[in-house]
Short mmCIF file of C-alpha atoms and ligand atoms in Angstrom, two decimals:
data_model
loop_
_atom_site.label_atom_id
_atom_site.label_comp_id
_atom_site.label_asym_id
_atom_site.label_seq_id
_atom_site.Cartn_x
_atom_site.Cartn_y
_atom_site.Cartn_z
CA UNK A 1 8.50 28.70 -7.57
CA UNK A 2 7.89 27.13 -11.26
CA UNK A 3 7.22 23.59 -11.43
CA UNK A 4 7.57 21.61 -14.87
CA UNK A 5 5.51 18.07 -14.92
CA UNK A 6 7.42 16.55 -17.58
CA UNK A 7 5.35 14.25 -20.50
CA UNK A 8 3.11 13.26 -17.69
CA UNK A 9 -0.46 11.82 -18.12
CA UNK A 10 -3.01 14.76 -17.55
CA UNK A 11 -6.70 14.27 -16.75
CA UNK A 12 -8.61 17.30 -18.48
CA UNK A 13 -11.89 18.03 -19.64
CA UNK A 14 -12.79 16.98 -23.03
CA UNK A 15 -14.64 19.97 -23.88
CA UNK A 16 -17.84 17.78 -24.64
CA UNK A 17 -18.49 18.16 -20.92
CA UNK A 18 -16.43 14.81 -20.03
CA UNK A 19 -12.73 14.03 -18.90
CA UNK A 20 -9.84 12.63 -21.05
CA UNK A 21 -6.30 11.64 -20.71
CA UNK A 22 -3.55 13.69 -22.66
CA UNK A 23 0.13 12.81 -22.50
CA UNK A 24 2.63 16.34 -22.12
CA UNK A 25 4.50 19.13 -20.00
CA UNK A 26 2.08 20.59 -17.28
CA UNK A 27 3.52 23.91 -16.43
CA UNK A 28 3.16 25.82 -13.39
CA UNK A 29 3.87 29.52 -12.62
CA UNK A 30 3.62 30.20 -8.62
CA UNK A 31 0.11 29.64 -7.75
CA UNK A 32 -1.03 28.79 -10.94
CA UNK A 33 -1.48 26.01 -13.92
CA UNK A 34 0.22 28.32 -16.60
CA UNK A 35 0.57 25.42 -19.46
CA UNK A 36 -1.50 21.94 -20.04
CA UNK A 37 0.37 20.23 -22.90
CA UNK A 38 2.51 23.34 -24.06
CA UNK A 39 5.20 24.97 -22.40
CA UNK A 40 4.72 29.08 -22.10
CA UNK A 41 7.33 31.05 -23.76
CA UNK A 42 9.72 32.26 -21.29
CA UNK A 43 8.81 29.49 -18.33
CA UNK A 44 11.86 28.61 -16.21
CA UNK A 45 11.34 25.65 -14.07
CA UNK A 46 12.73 25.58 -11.17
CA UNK A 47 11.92 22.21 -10.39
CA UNK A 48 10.87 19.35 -12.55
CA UNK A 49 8.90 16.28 -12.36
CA UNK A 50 9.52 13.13 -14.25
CA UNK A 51 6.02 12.17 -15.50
CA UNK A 52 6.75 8.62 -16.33
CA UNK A 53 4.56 6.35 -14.97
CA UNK A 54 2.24 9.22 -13.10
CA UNK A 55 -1.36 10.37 -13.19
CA UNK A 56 -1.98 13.83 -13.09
CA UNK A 57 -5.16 15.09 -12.04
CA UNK A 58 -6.87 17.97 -9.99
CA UNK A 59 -6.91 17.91 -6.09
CA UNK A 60 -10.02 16.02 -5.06
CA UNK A 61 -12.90 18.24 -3.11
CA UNK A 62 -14.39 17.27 -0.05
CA UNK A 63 -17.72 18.99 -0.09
CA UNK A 64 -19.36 17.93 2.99
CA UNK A 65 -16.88 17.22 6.41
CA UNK A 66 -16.72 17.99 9.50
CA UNK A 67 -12.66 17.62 10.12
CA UNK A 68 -12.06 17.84 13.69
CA UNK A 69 -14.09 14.60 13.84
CA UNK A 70 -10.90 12.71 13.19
CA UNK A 71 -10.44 12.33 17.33
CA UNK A 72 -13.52 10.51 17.01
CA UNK A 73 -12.91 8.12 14.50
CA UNK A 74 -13.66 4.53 15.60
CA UNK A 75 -15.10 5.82 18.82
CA UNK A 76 -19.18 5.52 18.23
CA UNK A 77 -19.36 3.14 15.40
CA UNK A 78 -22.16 0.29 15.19
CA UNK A 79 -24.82 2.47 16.41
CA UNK A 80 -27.98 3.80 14.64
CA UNK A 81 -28.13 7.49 13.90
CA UNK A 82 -30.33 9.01 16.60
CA UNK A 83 -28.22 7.09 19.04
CA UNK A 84 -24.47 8.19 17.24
CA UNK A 85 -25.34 11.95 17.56
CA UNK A 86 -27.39 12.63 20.40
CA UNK A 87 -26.17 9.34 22.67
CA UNK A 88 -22.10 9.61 21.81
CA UNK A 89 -21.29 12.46 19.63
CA UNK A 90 -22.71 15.69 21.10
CA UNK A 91 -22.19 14.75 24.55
CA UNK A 92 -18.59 14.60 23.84
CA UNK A 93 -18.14 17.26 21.79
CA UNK A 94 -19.17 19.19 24.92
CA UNK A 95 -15.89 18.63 26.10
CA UNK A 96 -13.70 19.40 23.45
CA UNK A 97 -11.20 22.47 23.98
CA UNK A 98 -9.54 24.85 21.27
CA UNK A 99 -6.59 22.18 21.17
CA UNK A 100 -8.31 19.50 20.78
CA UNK A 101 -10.01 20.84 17.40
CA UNK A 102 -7.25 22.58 16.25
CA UNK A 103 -4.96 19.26 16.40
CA UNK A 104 -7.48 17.26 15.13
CA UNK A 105 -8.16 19.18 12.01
CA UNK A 106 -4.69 19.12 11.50
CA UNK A 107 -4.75 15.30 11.65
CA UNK A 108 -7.73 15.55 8.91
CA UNK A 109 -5.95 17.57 6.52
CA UNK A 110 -2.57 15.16 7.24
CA UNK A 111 -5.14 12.47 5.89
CA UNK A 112 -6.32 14.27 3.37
CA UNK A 113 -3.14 15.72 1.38
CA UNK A 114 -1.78 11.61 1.52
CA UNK A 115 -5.24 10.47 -0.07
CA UNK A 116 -5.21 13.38 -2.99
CA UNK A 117 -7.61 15.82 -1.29
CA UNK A 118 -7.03 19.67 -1.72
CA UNK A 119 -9.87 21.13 -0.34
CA UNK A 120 -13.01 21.01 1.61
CA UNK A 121 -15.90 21.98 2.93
CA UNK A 122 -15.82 21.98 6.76
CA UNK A 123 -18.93 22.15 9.25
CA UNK A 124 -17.09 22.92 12.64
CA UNK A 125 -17.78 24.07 15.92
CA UNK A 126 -14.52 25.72 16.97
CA UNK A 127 -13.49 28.91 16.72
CA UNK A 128 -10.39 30.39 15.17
CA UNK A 129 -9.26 26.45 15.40
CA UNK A 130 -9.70 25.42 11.92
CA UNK A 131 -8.61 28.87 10.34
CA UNK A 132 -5.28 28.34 12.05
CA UNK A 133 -4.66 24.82 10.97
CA UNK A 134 -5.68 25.68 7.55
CA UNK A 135 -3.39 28.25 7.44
CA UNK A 136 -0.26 26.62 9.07
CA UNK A 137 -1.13 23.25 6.59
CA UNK A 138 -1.66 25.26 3.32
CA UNK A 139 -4.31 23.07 1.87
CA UNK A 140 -7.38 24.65 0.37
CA UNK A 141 -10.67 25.34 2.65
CA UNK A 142 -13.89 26.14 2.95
CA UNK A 143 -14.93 26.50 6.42
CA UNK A 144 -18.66 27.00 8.37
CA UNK A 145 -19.23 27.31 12.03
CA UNK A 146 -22.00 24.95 12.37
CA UNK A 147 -25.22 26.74 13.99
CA UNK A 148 -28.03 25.47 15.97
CA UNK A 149 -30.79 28.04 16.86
CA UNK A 150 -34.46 28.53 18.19
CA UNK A 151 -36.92 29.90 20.45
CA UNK A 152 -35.71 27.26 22.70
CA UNK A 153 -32.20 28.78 23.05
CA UNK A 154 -32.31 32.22 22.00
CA UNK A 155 -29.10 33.14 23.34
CA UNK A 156 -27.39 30.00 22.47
CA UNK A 157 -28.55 30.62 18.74
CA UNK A 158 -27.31 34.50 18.80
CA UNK A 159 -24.13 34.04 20.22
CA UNK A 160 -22.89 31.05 17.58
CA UNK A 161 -24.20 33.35 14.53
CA UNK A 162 -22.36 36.13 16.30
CA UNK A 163 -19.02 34.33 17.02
CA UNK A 164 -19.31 32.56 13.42
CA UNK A 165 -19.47 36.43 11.95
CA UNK A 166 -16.70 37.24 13.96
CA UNK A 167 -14.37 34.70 12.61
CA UNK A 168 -15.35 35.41 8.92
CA UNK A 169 -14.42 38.89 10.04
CA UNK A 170 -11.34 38.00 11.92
CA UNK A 171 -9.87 35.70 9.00
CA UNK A 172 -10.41 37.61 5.24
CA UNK A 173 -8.74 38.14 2.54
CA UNK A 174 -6.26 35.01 4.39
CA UNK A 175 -5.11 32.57 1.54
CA UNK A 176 -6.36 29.27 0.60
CA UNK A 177 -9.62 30.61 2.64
CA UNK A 178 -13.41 31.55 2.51
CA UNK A 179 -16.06 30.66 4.31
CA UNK A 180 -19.68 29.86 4.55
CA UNK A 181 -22.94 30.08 6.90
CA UNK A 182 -23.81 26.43 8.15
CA UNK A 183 -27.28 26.39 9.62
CA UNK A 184 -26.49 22.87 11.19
CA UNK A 185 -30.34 20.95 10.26
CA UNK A 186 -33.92 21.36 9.74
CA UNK A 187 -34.31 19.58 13.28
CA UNK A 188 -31.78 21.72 15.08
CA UNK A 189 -33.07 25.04 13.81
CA UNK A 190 -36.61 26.97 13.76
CA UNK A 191 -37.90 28.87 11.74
CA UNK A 192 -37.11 32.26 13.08
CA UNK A 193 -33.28 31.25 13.42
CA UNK A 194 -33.18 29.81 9.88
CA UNK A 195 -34.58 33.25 8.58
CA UNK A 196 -32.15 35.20 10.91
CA UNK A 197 -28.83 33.08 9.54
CA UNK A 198 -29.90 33.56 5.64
CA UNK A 199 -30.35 36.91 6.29
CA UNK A 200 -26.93 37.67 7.54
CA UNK A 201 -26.12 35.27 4.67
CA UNK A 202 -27.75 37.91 2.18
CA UNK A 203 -26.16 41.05 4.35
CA UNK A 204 -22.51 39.44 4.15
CA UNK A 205 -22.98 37.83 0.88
CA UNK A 206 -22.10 34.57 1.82
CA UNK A 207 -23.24 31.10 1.53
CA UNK A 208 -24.58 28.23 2.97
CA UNK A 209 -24.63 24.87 3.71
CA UNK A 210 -27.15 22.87 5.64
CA UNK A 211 -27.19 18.79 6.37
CA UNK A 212 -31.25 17.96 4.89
CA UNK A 213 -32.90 14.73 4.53
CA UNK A 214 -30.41 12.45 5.98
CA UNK A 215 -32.85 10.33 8.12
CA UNK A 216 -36.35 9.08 8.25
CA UNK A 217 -36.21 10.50 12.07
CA UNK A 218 -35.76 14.01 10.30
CA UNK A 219 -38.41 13.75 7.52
CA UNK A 220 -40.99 12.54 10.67
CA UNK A 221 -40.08 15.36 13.40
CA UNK A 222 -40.40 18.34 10.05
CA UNK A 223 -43.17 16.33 9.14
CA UNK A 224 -45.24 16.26 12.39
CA UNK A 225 -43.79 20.23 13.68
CA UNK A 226 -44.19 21.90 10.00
CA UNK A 227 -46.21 19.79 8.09
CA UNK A 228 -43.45 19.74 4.61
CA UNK A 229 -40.55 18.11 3.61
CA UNK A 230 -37.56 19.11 5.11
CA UNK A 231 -36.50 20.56 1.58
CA UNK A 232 -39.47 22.18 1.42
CA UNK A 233 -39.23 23.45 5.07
CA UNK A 234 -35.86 24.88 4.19
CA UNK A 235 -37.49 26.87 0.87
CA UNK A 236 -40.19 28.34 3.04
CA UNK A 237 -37.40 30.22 5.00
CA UNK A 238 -34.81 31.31 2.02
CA UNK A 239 -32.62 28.94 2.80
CA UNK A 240 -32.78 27.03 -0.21
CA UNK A 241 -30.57 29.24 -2.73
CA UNK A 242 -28.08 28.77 -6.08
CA UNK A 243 -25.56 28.74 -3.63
CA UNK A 244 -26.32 26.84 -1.06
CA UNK A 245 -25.23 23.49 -0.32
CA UNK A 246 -27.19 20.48 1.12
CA UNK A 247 -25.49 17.25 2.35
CA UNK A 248 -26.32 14.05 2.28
CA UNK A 249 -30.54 14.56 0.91
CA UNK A 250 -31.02 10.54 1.56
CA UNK A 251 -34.49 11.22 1.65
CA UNK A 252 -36.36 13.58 -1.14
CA UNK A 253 -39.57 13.00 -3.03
CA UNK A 254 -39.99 13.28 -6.33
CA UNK A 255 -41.25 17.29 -5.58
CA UNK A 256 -38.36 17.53 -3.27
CA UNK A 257 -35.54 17.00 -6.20
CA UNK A 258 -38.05 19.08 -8.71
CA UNK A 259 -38.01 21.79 -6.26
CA UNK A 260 -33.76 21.82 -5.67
CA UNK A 261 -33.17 21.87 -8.98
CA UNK A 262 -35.09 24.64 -9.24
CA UNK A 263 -33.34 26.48 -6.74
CA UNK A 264 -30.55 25.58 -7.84
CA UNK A 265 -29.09 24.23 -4.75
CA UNK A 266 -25.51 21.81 -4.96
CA UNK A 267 -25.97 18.66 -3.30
CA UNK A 268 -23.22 17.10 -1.14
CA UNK A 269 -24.03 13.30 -1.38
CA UNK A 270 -21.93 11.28 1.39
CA UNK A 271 -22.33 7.36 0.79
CA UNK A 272 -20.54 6.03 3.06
CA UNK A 273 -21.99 8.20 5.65
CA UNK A 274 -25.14 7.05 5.05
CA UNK A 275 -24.47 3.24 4.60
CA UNK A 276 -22.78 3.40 8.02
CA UNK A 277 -25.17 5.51 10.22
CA UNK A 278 -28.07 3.46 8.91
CA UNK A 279 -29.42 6.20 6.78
CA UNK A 280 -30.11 4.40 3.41
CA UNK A 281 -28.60 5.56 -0.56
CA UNK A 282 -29.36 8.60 -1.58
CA UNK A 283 -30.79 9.00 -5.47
CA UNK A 284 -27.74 10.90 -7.07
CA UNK A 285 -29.22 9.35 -10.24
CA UNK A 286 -32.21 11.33 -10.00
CA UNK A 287 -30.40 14.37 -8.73
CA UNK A 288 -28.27 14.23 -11.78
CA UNK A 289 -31.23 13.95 -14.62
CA UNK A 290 -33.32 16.38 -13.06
CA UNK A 291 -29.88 18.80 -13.34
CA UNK A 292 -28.85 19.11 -9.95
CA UNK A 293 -25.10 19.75 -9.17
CA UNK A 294 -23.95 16.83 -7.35
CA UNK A 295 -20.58 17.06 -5.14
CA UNK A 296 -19.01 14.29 -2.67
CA UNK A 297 -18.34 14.54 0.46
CA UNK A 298 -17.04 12.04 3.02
CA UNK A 299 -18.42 13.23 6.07
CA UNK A 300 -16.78 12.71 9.27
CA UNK A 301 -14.80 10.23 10.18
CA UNK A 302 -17.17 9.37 13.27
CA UNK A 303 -19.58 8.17 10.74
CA UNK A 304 -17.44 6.75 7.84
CA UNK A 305 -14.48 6.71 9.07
CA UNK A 306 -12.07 7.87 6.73
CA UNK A 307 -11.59 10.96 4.48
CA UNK A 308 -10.26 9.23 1.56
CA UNK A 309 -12.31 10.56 -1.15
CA UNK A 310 -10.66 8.53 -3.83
CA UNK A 311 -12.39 5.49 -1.70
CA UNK A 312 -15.54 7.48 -1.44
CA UNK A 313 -15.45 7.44 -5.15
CA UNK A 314 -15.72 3.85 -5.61
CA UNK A 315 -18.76 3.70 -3.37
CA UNK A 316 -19.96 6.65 -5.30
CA UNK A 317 -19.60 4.94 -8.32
CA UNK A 318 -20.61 1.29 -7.47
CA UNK A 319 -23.78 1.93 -4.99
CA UNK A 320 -26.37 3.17 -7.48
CA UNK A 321 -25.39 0.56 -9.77
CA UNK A 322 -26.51 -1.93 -6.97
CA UNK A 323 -29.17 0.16 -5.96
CA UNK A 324 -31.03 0.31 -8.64
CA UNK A 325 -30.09 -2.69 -10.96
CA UNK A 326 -28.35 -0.80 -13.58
CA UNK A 327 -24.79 -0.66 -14.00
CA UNK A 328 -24.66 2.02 -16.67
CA UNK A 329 -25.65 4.27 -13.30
CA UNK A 330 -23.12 6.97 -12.16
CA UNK A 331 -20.22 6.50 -14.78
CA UNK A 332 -16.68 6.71 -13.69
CA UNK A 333 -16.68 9.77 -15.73
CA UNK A 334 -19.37 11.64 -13.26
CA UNK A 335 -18.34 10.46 -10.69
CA UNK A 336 -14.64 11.98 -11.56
CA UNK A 337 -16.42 15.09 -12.14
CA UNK A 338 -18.73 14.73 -9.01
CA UNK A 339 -15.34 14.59 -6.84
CA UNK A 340 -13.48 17.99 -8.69
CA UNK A 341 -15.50 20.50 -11.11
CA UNK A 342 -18.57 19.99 -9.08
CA UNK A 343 -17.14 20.26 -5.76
CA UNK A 344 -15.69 23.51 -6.81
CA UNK A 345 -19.12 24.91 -8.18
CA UNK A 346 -20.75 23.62 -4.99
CA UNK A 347 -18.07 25.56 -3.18
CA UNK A 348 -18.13 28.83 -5.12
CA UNK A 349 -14.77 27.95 -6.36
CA UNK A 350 -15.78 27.02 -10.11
CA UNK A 351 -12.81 29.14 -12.50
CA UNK A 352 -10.58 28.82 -9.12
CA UNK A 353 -9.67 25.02 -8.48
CA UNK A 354 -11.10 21.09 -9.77
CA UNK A 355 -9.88 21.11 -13.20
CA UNK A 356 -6.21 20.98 -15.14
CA UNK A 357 -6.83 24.10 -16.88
CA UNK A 358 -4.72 27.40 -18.01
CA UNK A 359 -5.20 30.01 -15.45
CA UNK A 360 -6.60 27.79 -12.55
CA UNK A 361 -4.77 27.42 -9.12
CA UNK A 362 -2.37 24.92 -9.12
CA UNK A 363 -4.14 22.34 -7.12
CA UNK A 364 -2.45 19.01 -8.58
CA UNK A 365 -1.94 15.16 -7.27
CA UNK A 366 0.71 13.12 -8.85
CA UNK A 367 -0.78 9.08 -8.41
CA UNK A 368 1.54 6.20 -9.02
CA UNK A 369 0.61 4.50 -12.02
CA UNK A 370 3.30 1.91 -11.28
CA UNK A 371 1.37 -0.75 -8.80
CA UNK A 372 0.27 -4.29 -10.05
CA UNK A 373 -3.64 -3.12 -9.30
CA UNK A 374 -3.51 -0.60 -11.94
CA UNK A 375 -2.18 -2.28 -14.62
CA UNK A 376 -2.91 -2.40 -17.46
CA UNK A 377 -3.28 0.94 -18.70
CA UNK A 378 -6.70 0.83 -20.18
CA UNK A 379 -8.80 4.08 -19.18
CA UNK A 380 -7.23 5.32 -16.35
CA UNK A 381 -10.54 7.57 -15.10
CA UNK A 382 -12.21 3.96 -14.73
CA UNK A 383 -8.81 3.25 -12.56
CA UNK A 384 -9.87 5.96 -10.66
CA UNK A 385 -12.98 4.81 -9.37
CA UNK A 386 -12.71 1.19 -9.68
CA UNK A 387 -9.20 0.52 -9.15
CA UNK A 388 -7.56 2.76 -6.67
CA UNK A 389 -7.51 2.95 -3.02
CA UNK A 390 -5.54 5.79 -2.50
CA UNK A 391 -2.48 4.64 -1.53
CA UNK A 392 -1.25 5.69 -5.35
CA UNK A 393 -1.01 8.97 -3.99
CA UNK A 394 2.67 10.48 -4.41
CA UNK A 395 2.48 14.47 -4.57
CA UNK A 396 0.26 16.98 -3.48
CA UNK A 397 0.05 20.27 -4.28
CA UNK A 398 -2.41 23.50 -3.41
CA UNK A 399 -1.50 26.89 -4.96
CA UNK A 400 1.98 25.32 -6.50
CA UNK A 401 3.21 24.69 -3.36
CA UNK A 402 4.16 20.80 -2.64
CA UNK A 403 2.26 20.20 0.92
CA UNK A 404 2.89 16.24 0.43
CA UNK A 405 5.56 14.12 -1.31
CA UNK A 406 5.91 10.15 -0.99
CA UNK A 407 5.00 10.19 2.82
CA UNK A 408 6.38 13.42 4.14
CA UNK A 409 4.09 16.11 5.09
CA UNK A 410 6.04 19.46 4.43
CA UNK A 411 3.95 21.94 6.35
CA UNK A 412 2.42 20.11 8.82
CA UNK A 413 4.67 18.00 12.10
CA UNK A 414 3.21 14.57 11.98
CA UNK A 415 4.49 13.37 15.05
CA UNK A 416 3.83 16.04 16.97
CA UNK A 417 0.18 15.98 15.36
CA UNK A 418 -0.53 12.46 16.34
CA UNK A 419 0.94 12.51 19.55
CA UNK A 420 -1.70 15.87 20.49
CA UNK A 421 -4.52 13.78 18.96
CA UNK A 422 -3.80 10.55 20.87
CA UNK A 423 -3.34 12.70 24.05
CA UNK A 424 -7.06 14.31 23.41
CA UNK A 425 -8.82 10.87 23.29
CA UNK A 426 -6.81 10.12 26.32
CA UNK A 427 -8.41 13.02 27.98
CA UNK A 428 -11.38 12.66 26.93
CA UNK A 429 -11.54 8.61 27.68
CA UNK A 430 -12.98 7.91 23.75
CA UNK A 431 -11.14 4.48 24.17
CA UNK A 432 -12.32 1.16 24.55
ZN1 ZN B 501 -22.23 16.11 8.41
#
């Protein structure tokens, strides 16, 4: 299937390390971008899109989620974060079943392909759940069983590491689809258990990502059992690595961000996330002079409670502003790049997805210029960040294959989706 995106507006990289708008034909040849501005000799489209009046730009990354959340959302909200995960959310999660992840991811990635997302990186705690849903659904995914661990629970700790090895096993080479090691937190895992999980990291060369620094609670309990920084906890057992990826890091010290950008770690910075639970503003500003590779992720949607990353973008790009008193903080422009290139480098998927480029996979949005809130026309990455809400949203795409178009969901049954999702929280009694 070739698909020709006629004169559209493009967002590409400027080659000056930025992002600019170029009107032209976007070509694409099955799975991949195979023409930005130029038509290849020989293409044959078999379908083509009028670009009048559209935005083109790469699918959005999620780098830090936890998707089957979304049969939580707007069930524990108002409460502090001690109290959200160990009063509501693990309790419950207790007595979720194989359906009720595997229809609730499904629900995520609904949300996700109508608000411009194409991939993500999912924590989870089901097995074989997620891999099905992403498969069935056709968007993009990187997914991590999440792992708790210790002397305290030996066989607990074995067992998930086990099961999450299994399902790596179980699912390769499958399209769309890698996966990750997801030592859950510094507070949820000793020492022993961290060392065990980035070992089988090294032995099955994968990576890993980790939630670190996302409360004051946390920096106390590493502080009083360890005696470091949680960052620094995680470098004394290997888990700090070039490809590992932290979310949230609310909380770092000057030494803390010194010592991640020497590792060489991506950050995952979740705003909203952390405005709701309580949690405070992370410095992405200091992240991003002392070289760190910042991503965005949304989180669940226990704890923001959407996954609408083009929303996540504004709060991306306004907080820091606030924050700290200067609005020439987190440009547009970063924050653009933030939410696509440096999602995919977080993910491993730099060269693969997150930019409009020759050769890349064809993960591409089409956004409706045409709505009263985006006009005029001025610089339409601003629009972006400032002006959008994701409603704008018209096409999705992942590997050249349309997966959304102006409301209908091609690959995935809506109603049928919903209707499993509401049944869940009727099981489970999450309503008020
Ligand atoms: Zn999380």
């Amino acid at each position: 299937m070739n698909t020709l995106f006629k004169n559209i507006t493009s967002v590409v990289p400027d080659g000056a390390g930025g992002f600019k708008t170029i009107k032209g034909d976007v070509c694409v040849s099955g799975e991949l971008i195979s023409g930005v501005g130029r038509v290849p000799e020989g293409f044959a489209a078999d379908r083509t899109i009028d670009g009048a009046g559209k935005l083109l730009i790469p699918g959005l990354i999620n780098a830090h989620t936890h998707v089957y959340m979304t049969v939580f959302r707007n069930y524990a909200d108002d409460l502090d974060f001690t109290d959200w995960l160990f009063g509501r959310i693990l309790p419950i999660e207790d007595k979720l079943v194989y359906d009720d992840y595997y229809w609730a991811t499904k629900l995520g990635y609904m949300e996700m392909l109508a608000t411009g997302t194409t991939c993500s990186l999912d924590m989870n705690i089901s097995i074989n759940a997620a891999p099905n849903a992403q498969q069935e659904s056709g968007i993009r995914a990187v997914l991590s069983r999440g792992l708790t661990g210790g002397a305290d629970d030996p066989d607990g700790g074995e067992r998930r590491l086990r099961e999450a090895l299994e399902e790596i096993e179980t699912w390769k080479g499958a399209k769309g689809l890698s996966f990750m090691l997801a030592p859950h937190a510094p507070y949820t895992c000793d020492p022993g258990y961290l060392r065990e999980v980035a070992a089988a990291a090294d032995k099955a060369a994968l990576p890993m990502n980790i939630h670190l620094s996302e409360s004051l609670d946390e920096l106390k309990t590493i502080r009083e059992k360890y005696g470091m920084s949680p960052p620094e906890y995680l470098d004394s057992v290997g888990v700090l690595r070039r490809d590992t990826v932290c979310a949230h890091c609310v909380h770092l010290s000057e030494s803390d961000v010194a010592l991640m950008a020497a590792r060489g770690v991506s950050v995952a910075s979740n705003p909203v996330s952390n405005l709701k639970l309580g949690n405070g503003t992370a410095n992405v500003p200091a992240m991003l002079k002392a070289g760190i590779n910042v991503a965005i992720g949304t989180d669940g949607t226990a704890s923001n409670n959407t996954l609408n990353m083009i929303r996540e973008m504004s709060f991306m790009s306004l907080l820091h502003k606030g924050a700290h008193g200067d609005a020439s903080l987190v440009s547009a422009q970063e924050t653009f790049r933030m939410a696509t290139a440096g999602g995919a480098k977080a993910l491993g998927l730099e060269g693969v997805t997150g930019e409009i480029r020759e050769g890349l996979q064809a993960d591409l949005v089409v956004l409706d210029l045409d709505k009263p809130w985006l006009r005029p026309h001025n610089d339409l990455i601003a629009s972006l960040c400032y002006s959008m809400n994701g409603s704008e949203v018209e096409l999705t795409m992942v590997a050249g294959k349309v997966l959304y178009e102006k409301g209908e969901f091609l690959t995935i049954d809506a109603e049928e989706t919903v209707r499993r999702v509401e049944a869940s929280c009727d099981r489970l009694g999450t309503r008020r």
